[in-house]
mmCIF file of C-alpha atoms in Angstrom:
data_model
loop_
_atom_site.group_PDB
_atom_site.id
_atom_site.type_symbol
_atom_site.label_atom_id
_atom_site.label_comp_id
_atom_site.label_asym_id
_atom_site.label_seq_id
_atom_site.Cartn_x
_atom_site.Cartn_y
_atom_site.Cartn_z
ATOM 1 C CA MET A 1 85.496 91.924 89.579
ATOM 2 C CA ASN A 2 84.629 93.184 86.087
ATOM 3 C CA VAL A 3 83.796 90.681 83.365
ATOM 4 C CA GLU A 4 86.937 91.621 81.427
ATOM 5 C CA GLN A 5 88.999 90.025 84.183
ATOM 6 C CA ALA A 6 87.487 86.649 83.361
ATOM 7 C CA PHE A 7 89.623 86.497 80.229
ATOM 8 C CA LEU A 8 92.994 87.529 81.654
ATOM 9 C CA SER A 9 94.228 83.983 82.292
ATOM 10 C CA GLY A 10 93.394 82.460 78.925
ATOM 11 C CA LYS A 11 90.214 80.885 77.608
ATOM 12 C CA ALA A 12 87.343 81.446 80.001
ATOM 13 C CA PHE A 13 85.117 78.727 81.438
ATOM 14 C CA ILE A 14 81.646 80.282 81.796
ATOM 15 C CA PRO A 15 79.041 77.995 83.377
ATOM 16 C CA PHE A 16 75.359 78.950 83.315
ATOM 17 C CA LEU A 17 72.861 78.290 86.101
ATOM 18 C CA THR A 18 69.125 78.941 86.154
ATOM 19 C CA CYS A 19 68.554 80.533 89.550
ATOM 20 C CA GLY A 20 66.160 78.476 91.624
ATOM 21 C CA TYR A 21 66.485 75.243 89.675
ATOM 22 C CA PRO A 22 65.743 72.955 91.392
ATOM 23 C CA ASN A 23 65.806 75.428 94.322
ATOM 24 C CA LEU A 24 67.733 78.499 95.417
ATOM 25 C CA GLU A 25 69.718 76.578 98.028
ATOM 26 C CA THR A 26 71.113 74.292 95.329
ATOM 27 C CA THR A 27 71.923 77.264 93.112
ATOM 28 C CA GLU A 28 73.856 78.872 95.951
ATOM 29 C CA GLN A 29 75.890 75.735 96.611
ATOM 30 C CA MET A 30 76.559 75.308 92.879
ATOM 31 C CA ILE A 31 77.946 78.844 92.698
ATOM 32 C CA TYR A 32 80.420 78.078 95.487
ATOM 33 C CA ALA A 33 81.350 74.768 93.841
ATOM 34 C CA LEU A 34 81.891 76.413 90.450
ATOM 35 C CA GLU A 35 84.227 78.990 91.924
ATOM 36 C CA ARG A 36 86.224 76.215 93.577
ATOM 37 C CA ALA A 37 86.298 74.388 90.233
ATOM 38 C CA GLY A 38 87.885 77.405 88.555
ATOM 39 C CA ALA A 39 84.997 79.100 86.762
ATOM 40 C CA ASP A 40 86.189 82.376 85.253
ATOM 41 C CA LEU A 41 82.706 83.911 85.009
ATOM 42 C CA ILE A 42 79.371 82.575 86.247
ATOM 43 C CA GLN A 43 76.258 83.431 84.256
ATOM 44 C CA LEU A 44 73.071 83.405 86.325
ATOM 45 C CA GLY A 45 69.721 83.069 84.609
ATOM 46 C CA ILE A 46 66.736 84.879 86.088
ATOM 47 C CA PRO A 47 63.810 82.612 85.152
ATOM 48 C CA PHE A 48 61.172 83.874 82.745
ATOM 49 C CA SER A 49 57.836 82.366 81.717
ATOM 50 C CA ASP A 50 58.593 82.422 77.978
ATOM 51 C CA PRO A 51 62.353 81.917 77.476
ATOM 52 C CA THR A 52 62.222 81.794 73.681
ATOM 53 C CA ALA A 53 65.996 81.884 73.207
ATOM 54 C CA GLU A 54 66.551 78.724 75.242
ATOM 55 C CA GLY A 55 66.506 75.065 74.342
ATOM 56 C CA PRO A 56 64.016 72.640 75.910
ATOM 57 C CA ILE A 57 66.186 71.735 78.906
ATOM 58 C CA LEU A 58 66.686 75.365 79.916
ATOM 59 C CA GLN A 59 63.006 76.115 79.306
ATOM 60 C CA ILE A 60 62.054 73.344 81.716
ATOM 61 C CA ALA A 61 64.549 74.632 84.282
ATOM 62 C CA SER A 62 63.054 78.122 84.072
ATOM 63 C CA GLU A 63 59.505 76.779 84.334
ATOM 64 C CA ARG A 64 60.333 74.723 87.416
ATOM 65 C CA ALA A 65 62.116 77.613 89.106
ATOM 66 C CA LEU A 66 59.090 79.852 88.600
ATOM 67 C CA SER A 67 56.771 77.118 89.857
ATOM 68 C CA ALA A 68 58.893 76.959 93.004
ATOM 69 C CA GLY A 69 58.267 80.659 93.622
ATOM 70 C CA VAL A 70 61.507 82.201 92.388
ATOM 71 C CA THR A 71 61.264 85.965 91.798
ATOM 72 C CA THR A 72 63.708 88.631 90.704
ATOM 73 C CA ASP A 73 64.015 89.903 94.271
ATOM 74 C CA LYS A 74 64.807 86.404 95.504
ATOM 75 C CA VAL A 75 67.571 86.167 92.906
ATOM 76 C CA PHE A 76 68.980 89.491 94.079
ATOM 77 C CA ASP A 77 68.889 88.189 97.659
ATOM 78 C CA LEU A 78 70.779 85.087 96.533
ATOM 79 C CA VAL A 79 73.474 87.185 94.881
ATOM 80 C CA LYS A 80 73.764 89.351 97.978
ATOM 81 C CA ARG A 81 74.464 86.219 100.044
ATOM 82 C CA VAL A 82 77.090 84.787 97.716
ATOM 83 C CA ARG A 83 78.838 88.025 96.780
ATOM 84 C CA GLY A 84 80.621 88.271 100.108
ATOM 85 C CA ARG A 85 82.003 84.756 99.712
ATOM 86 C CA ILE A 86 83.161 84.645 96.090
ATOM 87 C CA THR A 87 85.345 86.771 93.834
ATOM 88 C CA THR A 88 84.330 85.244 90.496
ATOM 89 C CA PRO A 89 82.711 87.782 88.129
ATOM 90 C CA LEU A 90 78.953 87.362 87.686
ATOM 91 C CA ALA A 91 76.603 88.094 84.792
ATOM 92 C CA PHE A 92 72.819 87.987 84.589
ATOM 93 C CA MET A 93 70.938 86.499 81.676
ATOM 94 C CA THR A 94 67.225 87.190 81.455
ATOM 95 C CA TYR A 95 64.571 88.729 79.215
ATOM 96 C CA ALA A 96 63.492 92.291 78.543
ATOM 97 C CA ASN A 97 60.114 91.877 80.222
ATOM 98 C CA ILE A 98 61.778 90.909 83.510
ATOM 99 C CA VAL A 99 63.834 94.097 83.451
ATOM 100 C CA PHE A 100 60.900 96.278 82.337
ATOM 101 C CA SER A 101 58.556 94.935 84.988
ATOM 102 C CA TYR A 102 61.125 95.507 87.731
ATOM 103 C CA GLY A 103 62.000 98.961 86.391
ATOM 104 C CA THR A 104 65.042 99.190 84.127
ATOM 105 C CA GLU A 105 66.985 101.749 86.166
ATOM 106 C CA ARG A 106 66.103 100.037 89.439
ATOM 107 C CA PHE A 107 67.103 96.629 88.069
ATOM 108 C CA VAL A 108 70.449 97.780 86.679
ATOM 109 C CA ARG A 109 71.252 99.860 89.751
ATOM 110 C CA ARG A 110 70.600 96.827 91.956
ATOM 111 C CA MET A 111 72.870 94.736 89.747
ATOM 112 C CA ALA A 112 75.682 97.233 90.075
ATOM 113 C CA GLU A 113 75.268 97.467 93.840
ATOM 114 C CA LEU A 114 75.644 93.696 94.095
ATOM 115 C CA GLY A 115 78.672 93.538 91.822
ATOM 116 C CA VAL A 116 76.977 91.904 88.832
ATOM 117 C CA ASN A 117 78.767 93.634 85.986
ATOM 118 C CA ALA A 118 77.182 92.219 82.828
ATOM 119 C CA LEU A 119 73.645 91.772 81.505
ATOM 120 C CA VAL A 120 72.619 89.414 78.698
ATOM 121 C CA LEU A 121 69.189 90.022 77.104
ATOM 122 C CA PRO A 122 68.801 87.519 74.249
ATOM 123 C CA ASP A 123 65.405 88.836 73.121
ATOM 124 C CA VAL A 124 66.551 92.427 72.588
ATOM 125 C CA PRO A 125 67.705 93.048 68.990
ATOM 126 C CA PHE A 126 70.723 95.273 68.439
ATOM 127 C CA GLU A 127 68.508 97.987 66.956
ATOM 128 C CA GLU A 128 66.366 98.117 70.114
ATOM 129 C CA LYS A 129 69.089 98.056 72.749
ATOM 130 C CA ASP A 130 69.519 101.797 73.323
ATOM 131 C CA GLU A 131 67.116 102.231 76.232
ATOM 132 C CA PHE A 132 68.894 99.422 78.092
ATOM 133 C CA ASP A 133 72.366 100.388 76.916
ATOM 134 C CA LYS A 134 72.199 103.950 78.243
ATOM 135 C CA VAL A 135 71.133 102.814 81.703
ATOM 136 C CA CYS A 136 73.751 100.065 81.789
ATOM 137 C CA ARG A 137 76.607 102.338 80.733
ATOM 138 C CA LYS A 138 75.632 104.883 83.378
ATOM 139 C CA ALA A 139 75.759 102.174 86.070
ATOM 140 C CA GLY A 140 78.969 100.565 84.827
ATOM 141 C CA VAL A 141 77.199 97.390 83.688
ATOM 142 C CA ALA A 142 78.136 95.839 80.334
ATOM 143 C CA LEU A 143 75.160 95.068 78.083
ATOM 144 C CA ILE A 144 76.423 92.056 76.170
ATOM 145 C CA ALA A 145 76.056 92.046 72.382
ATOM 146 C CA PHE A 146 74.968 89.034 70.339
ATOM 147 C CA VAL A 147 76.351 88.143 66.929
ATOM 148 C CA ALA A 148 74.493 85.511 64.905
ATOM 149 C CA PRO A 149 75.284 83.906 61.534
ATOM 150 C CA THR A 150 72.502 86.085 60.104
ATOM 151 C CA SER A 151 74.067 89.327 61.365
ATOM 152 C CA GLY A 152 75.881 89.881 58.059
ATOM 153 C CA ASP A 153 76.790 93.523 57.482
ATOM 154 C CA ARG A 154 75.624 94.386 60.997
ATOM 155 C CA ILE A 155 78.593 92.550 62.555
ATOM 156 C CA LYS A 156 80.836 95.609 62.268
ATOM 157 C CA LYS A 157 78.369 97.940 63.976
ATOM 158 C CA ILE A 158 77.561 95.392 66.691
ATOM 159 C CA ALA A 159 81.237 94.735 67.386
ATOM 160 C CA LEU A 160 82.205 98.405 67.513
ATOM 161 C CA GLU A 161 79.501 99.212 70.065
ATOM 162 C CA ALA A 162 79.947 96.093 72.206
ATOM 163 C CA GLN A 163 81.075 96.031 75.836
ATOM 164 C CA GLY A 164 82.568 93.357 78.064
ATOM 165 C CA PHE A 165 82.549 90.488 75.590
ATOM 166 C CA ILE A 166 80.646 89.359 72.517
ATOM 167 C CA TYR A 167 78.217 86.452 72.714
ATOM 168 C CA LEU A 168 78.391 84.386 69.534
ATOM 169 C CA SER A 169 75.264 82.426 68.690
ATOM 170 C CA PRO A 170 75.764 78.760 67.731
ATOM 171 C CA SER A 171 77.113 78.330 64.227
ATOM 172 C CA THR A 172 78.406 75.473 62.109
ATOM 173 C CA ASP A 173 81.514 77.539 61.397
ATOM 174 C CA ALA A 174 82.565 79.155 64.659
ATOM 175 C CA ASP A 175 86.093 79.834 63.386
ATOM 176 C CA GLU A 176 84.798 81.956 60.521
ATOM 177 C CA MET A 177 82.357 83.814 62.759
ATOM 178 C CA VAL A 178 85.043 84.599 65.329
ATOM 179 C CA ARG A 179 87.373 85.882 62.607
ATOM 180 C CA ALA A 180 84.601 88.093 61.237
ATOM 181 C CA VAL A 181 84.020 89.658 64.652
ATOM 182 C CA ARG A 182 87.720 90.136 65.384
ATOM 183 C CA LYS A 183 88.150 92.294 62.302
ATOM 184 C CA PHE A 184 86.375 95.044 64.223
ATOM 185 C CA THR A 185 87.051 94.533 67.933
ATOM 186 C CA SER A 186 89.571 93.147 70.388
ATOM 187 C CA LEU A 187 86.852 92.209 72.880
ATOM 188 C CA PRO A 188 86.696 88.529 73.873
ATOM 189 C CA VAL A 189 84.313 86.356 71.878
ATOM 190 C CA VAL A 190 82.445 83.585 73.707
ATOM 191 C CA VAL A 191 80.373 80.731 72.336
ATOM 192 C CA ASP A 192 77.617 78.629 73.915
ATOM 193 C CA TYR A 193 77.987 75.045 72.782
ATOM 194 C CA GLY A 194 77.209 71.575 74.065
ATOM 195 C CA PRO A 195 79.951 69.275 75.379
ATOM 196 C CA GLY A 196 80.049 67.211 72.191
ATOM 197 C CA GLN A 197 81.016 70.293 70.183
ATOM 198 C CA PHE A 198 83.593 71.628 72.613
ATOM 199 C CA ALA A 199 86.672 70.559 70.652
ATOM 200 C CA ASP A 200 85.361 72.204 67.483
ATOM 201 C CA ILE A 201 85.206 75.677 68.974
ATOM 202 C CA ALA A 202 87.669 75.636 71.870
ATOM 203 C CA THR A 203 90.503 76.890 69.679
ATOM 204 C CA ALA A 204 88.490 79.696 68.103
ATOM 205 C CA ALA A 205 86.677 81.315 71.013
ATOM 206 C CA ASP A 206 88.014 83.243 73.996
ATOM 207 C CA GLY A 207 85.463 81.617 76.273
ATOM 208 C CA ILE A 208 83.018 78.733 76.352
ATOM 209 C CA ILE A 209 79.559 79.065 77.907
ATOM 210 C CA VAL A 210 78.330 75.749 79.281
ATOM 211 C CA SER A 211 74.574 75.948 79.792
ATOM 212 C CA THR A 212 72.554 72.880 78.821
ATOM 213 C CA PHE A 213 75.213 70.503 80.139
ATOM 214 C CA MET A 214 75.331 72.390 83.450
ATOM 215 C CA GLU A 215 71.572 72.062 83.877
ATOM 216 C CA LYS A 216 71.855 68.326 83.243
ATOM 217 C CA ILE A 217 74.456 68.104 86.007
ATOM 218 C CA VAL A 218 72.157 70.011 88.365
ATOM 219 C CA GLU A 219 69.197 67.793 87.433
ATOM 220 C CA TYR A 220 71.034 64.512 87.905
ATOM 221 C CA GLY A 221 72.692 65.730 91.078
ATOM 222 C CA SER A 222 69.360 66.671 92.648
ATOM 223 C CA THR A 223 67.603 63.365 91.976
#
């Protein structure tokens, strides 16, 4: 399934999991459970040693996954196992160095083969996305665009070139940010917020990414 299909039935529930935290077996079972729970899109994080865009809880999850021996190939093997058992769209979130070190074309081609149709690279600025974007478009993978409160005049250009959906960085005025993006695109806009802020942005966004709260569930469930 393509990521666009995640938004066909209304506001999308998009849980995030760090692959391999606390272990790959738990990640696999969580993916099955999330599909049963009605997840519209599942975002899978490939752990990285310096996840600068993440909060402390997600940084710890990534560190522990790496300490347990999780590699990019092991994540691909995980996706290969689950893909035959689920229909929920999948997206990868990782960092540019992970993709570079694996080989950009090889990485994206492998994604496409496994039916992972979107890639989120939070450390790649809009102005530096072209080398990834060309490879992704060729393979039919959506490179997801970020819009931040500091984007300003760049919002129009980002929105017009976006694919799949637009990832809105946390903001104190999500409604205003969503309206600014929607002036230039009809693509869905999703926001990553904590559970305490859900009500504030549920009406504005087309989808809610649940990341930190999901990792807390995984942590408490594994202890």
